[in-house]
Amino acid sequence: PSISNCVVTPWYVAMDKKRISQETFDAAVEENIEEFEMEREEAIKDAITQFEMEGVDLSNVVTTGERPAEGPAHPAIALLEVVSAAVPTTEATAAHEAEAAEAAGGAGDGAGGAGGAAEE
């Protein structure tokens, strides 16, 4: 894949724009479908146009309309779930720190004894 086709928005431009959640975008699409009797593709295009006219940055929103029936709405969410599962909870961290402190205290005594035995 070529990087030349990528569109990169500079951080100073992106910071000036408003952002919306996936839920807000989806609600706008559903409203277009229900109230204006639009087809899904037309409702999505209209929502994109409306938000862009309002200066909303849609880079964090899935605007293709393609969402899996189950699972995360965006690949970033799947990655976040994997990372979150790998990070220990506060309770697990406290327990691990207590175990490490105990082990460090015991290891210091054992190392001194081994050093004394090696000198004999």
mmCIF file of C-alpha atoms in Angstrom:
data_model
loop_
_atom_site.group_PDB
_atom_site.id
_atom_site.type_symbol
_atom_site.label_atom_id
_atom_site.label_comp_id
_atom_site.label_asym_id
_atom_site.label_seq_id
_atom_site.Cartn_x
_atom_site.Cartn_y
_atom_site.Cartn_z
ATOM 1 C CA PRO A 1 0.000 0.000 0.000
ATOM 2 C CA SER A 2 1.121 3.477 -0.796
ATOM 3 C CA ILE A 3 1.139 6.274 1.761
ATOM 4 C CA SER A 4 0.651 8.867 -0.968
ATOM 5 C CA ASN A 5 -3.097 8.181 -1.023
ATOM 6 C CA CYS A 6 -3.519 8.843 2.710
ATOM 7 C CA VAL A 7 -5.102 12.058 3.888
ATOM 8 C CA VAL A 8 -3.454 13.389 7.011
ATOM 9 C CA THR A 9 -5.038 16.253 8.894
ATOM 10 C CA PRO A 10 -2.489 18.332 10.797
ATOM 11 C CA TRP A 11 -3.050 18.315 14.574
ATOM 12 C CA TYR A 12 -3.596 22.068 14.682
ATOM 13 C CA VAL A 13 -6.430 21.805 12.159
ATOM 14 C CA ALA A 14 -7.994 18.750 13.797
ATOM 15 C CA MET A 15 -7.994 20.441 17.217
ATOM 16 C CA ASP A 16 -10.212 23.248 15.938
ATOM 17 C CA LYS A 17 -12.895 20.838 14.748
ATOM 18 C CA LYS A 18 -15.667 19.379 16.872
ATOM 19 C CA ARG A 19 -16.012 15.624 17.219
ATOM 20 C CA ILE A 20 -19.047 13.443 17.703
ATOM 21 C CA SER A 21 -19.504 9.915 18.982
ATOM 22 C CA GLN A 22 -20.389 6.911 16.866
ATOM 23 C CA GLU A 23 -23.770 6.851 18.618
ATOM 24 C CA THR A 24 -24.502 10.459 17.584
ATOM 25 C CA PHE A 25 -23.672 9.708 13.958
ATOM 26 C CA ASP A 26 -25.748 6.526 13.977
ATOM 27 C CA ALA A 27 -28.695 8.394 15.534
ATOM 28 C CA ALA A 28 -28.530 11.035 12.795
ATOM 29 C CA VAL A 29 -28.565 8.310 10.130
ATOM 30 C CA GLU A 30 -31.528 6.568 11.787
ATOM 31 C CA GLU A 31 -33.380 9.879 12.022
ATOM 32 C CA ASN A 32 -32.854 10.461 8.293
ATOM 33 C CA ILE A 33 -34.214 6.981 7.555
ATOM 34 C CA GLU A 34 -37.249 7.276 9.815
ATOM 35 C CA GLU A 35 -38.265 10.926 9.418
ATOM 36 C CA PHE A 36 -37.283 11.550 5.823
ATOM 37 C CA GLU A 37 -37.811 7.997 4.531
ATOM 38 C CA MET A 38 -34.321 7.847 3.027
ATOM 39 C CA GLU A 39 -32.520 4.694 2.020
ATOM 40 C CA ARG A 40 -29.561 3.834 4.295
ATOM 41 C CA GLU A 41 -26.884 4.959 1.787
ATOM 42 C CA GLU A 42 -28.635 8.271 1.180
ATOM 43 C CA ALA A 43 -29.142 8.784 4.930
ATOM 44 C CA ILE A 44 -25.431 8.187 5.573
ATOM 45 C CA LYS A 45 -24.355 10.592 2.820
ATOM 46 C CA ASP A 46 -26.743 13.236 4.144
ATOM 47 C CA ALA A 47 -25.484 12.835 7.727
ATOM 48 C CA ILE A 48 -21.871 13.134 6.547
ATOM 49 C CA THR A 49 -22.680 16.274 4.567
ATOM 50 C CA GLN A 50 -24.558 17.867 7.464
ATOM 51 C CA PHE A 51 -21.832 17.172 10.018
ATOM 52 C CA GLU A 52 -19.072 18.356 7.669
ATOM 53 C CA MET A 53 -20.994 21.585 7.014
ATOM 54 C CA GLU A 54 -21.065 22.115 10.786
ATOM 55 C CA GLY A 55 -17.281 21.662 10.924
ATOM 56 C CA VAL A 56 -17.372 18.281 12.633
ATOM 57 C CA ASP A 57 -14.313 16.026 12.321
ATOM 58 C CA LEU A 58 -15.632 12.556 11.454
ATOM 59 C CA SER A 59 -12.258 10.786 11.499
ATOM 60 C CA ASN A 60 -13.186 8.905 14.697
ATOM 61 C CA VAL A 61 -16.527 7.690 13.334
ATOM 62 C CA VAL A 62 -17.316 4.752 11.040
ATOM 63 C CA THR A 63 -19.219 6.420 8.202
ATOM 64 C CA THR A 64 -19.412 3.501 5.781
ATOM 65 C CA GLY A 65 -22.514 2.013 7.340
ATOM 66 C CA GLU A 66 -20.727 -1.331 7.490
ATOM 67 C CA ARG A 67 -20.908 -2.492 11.072
ATOM 68 C CA PRO A 68 -20.649 -6.077 12.223
ATOM 69 C CA ALA A 69 -23.807 -7.576 13.720
ATOM 70 C CA GLU A 70 -21.857 -8.436 16.860
ATOM 71 C CA GLY A 71 -18.550 -7.229 18.198
ATOM 72 C CA PRO A 72 -16.906 -3.826 18.286
ATOM 73 C CA ALA A 73 -18.068 -1.017 16.038
ATOM 74 C CA HIS A 74 -14.532 0.037 15.145
ATOM 75 C CA PRO A 75 -11.135 -1.743 14.953
ATOM 76 C CA ALA A 76 -9.761 0.685 17.536
ATOM 77 C CA ILE A 77 -12.347 -0.550 20.024
ATOM 78 C CA ALA A 78 -11.219 -4.149 19.503
ATOM 79 C CA LEU A 79 -7.623 -3.100 20.161
ATOM 80 C CA LEU A 80 -8.684 -1.162 23.255
ATOM 81 C CA GLU A 81 -10.467 -4.240 24.594
ATOM 82 C CA VAL A 82 -7.332 -6.367 24.112
ATOM 83 C CA VAL A 83 -5.137 -3.794 25.857
ATOM 84 C CA SER A 84 -7.646 -3.323 28.684
ATOM 85 C CA ALA A 85 -7.734 -7.059 29.289
ATOM 86 C CA ALA A 86 -3.928 -7.121 29.525
ATOM 87 C CA VAL A 87 -3.763 -4.323 32.118
ATOM 88 C CA PRO A 88 -4.230 -5.603 35.665
ATOM 89 C CA THR A 89 -6.988 -4.188 37.825
ATOM 90 C CA THR A 90 -6.245 -2.076 40.878
ATOM 91 C CA GLU A 91 -6.836 -5.041 43.201
ATOM 92 C CA ALA A 92 -4.560 -7.285 41.150
ATOM 93 C CA THR A 93 -1.874 -4.596 41.098
ATOM 94 C CA ALA A 94 -2.037 -4.154 44.893
ATOM 95 C CA ALA A 95 -1.810 -7.919 45.437
ATOM 96 C CA HIS A 96 1.136 -8.190 43.029
ATOM 97 C CA GLU A 97 2.951 -5.300 44.750
ATOM 98 C CA ALA A 98 2.431 -6.949 48.161
ATOM 99 C CA GLU A 99 3.805 -10.255 46.830
ATOM 100 C CA ALA A 100 6.776 -8.474 45.260
ATOM 101 C CA ALA A 101 7.542 -6.660 48.516
ATOM 102 C CA GLU A 102 7.408 -9.947 50.446
ATOM 103 C CA ALA A 103 9.648 -11.665 47.906
ATOM 104 C CA ALA A 104 12.136 -8.771 47.978
ATOM 105 C CA GLY A 105 12.328 -8.929 51.770
ATOM 106 C CA GLY A 106 12.926 -12.689 51.757
ATOM 107 C CA ALA A 107 15.364 -12.569 48.843
ATOM 108 C CA GLY A 108 17.590 -10.087 50.667
ATOM 109 C CA ASP A 109 18.020 -12.466 53.615
ATOM 110 C CA GLY A 110 18.635 -15.462 51.366
ATOM 111 C CA ALA A 111 21.212 -13.603 49.266
ATOM 112 C CA GLY A 112 23.147 -12.579 52.377
ATOM 113 C CA GLY A 113 23.208 -16.155 53.626
ATOM 114 C CA ALA A 114 24.390 -17.440 50.273
ATOM 115 C CA GLY A 115 27.124 -14.839 50.203
ATOM 116 C CA GLY A 116 28.316 -15.880 53.646
ATOM 117 C CA ALA A 117 28.362 -19.530 52.614
ATOM 118 C CA ALA A 118 30.365 -18.741 49.490
ATOM 119 C CA GLU A 119 33.048 -16.993 51.504
ATOM 120 C CA GLU A 120 33.716 -20.021 53.749
#
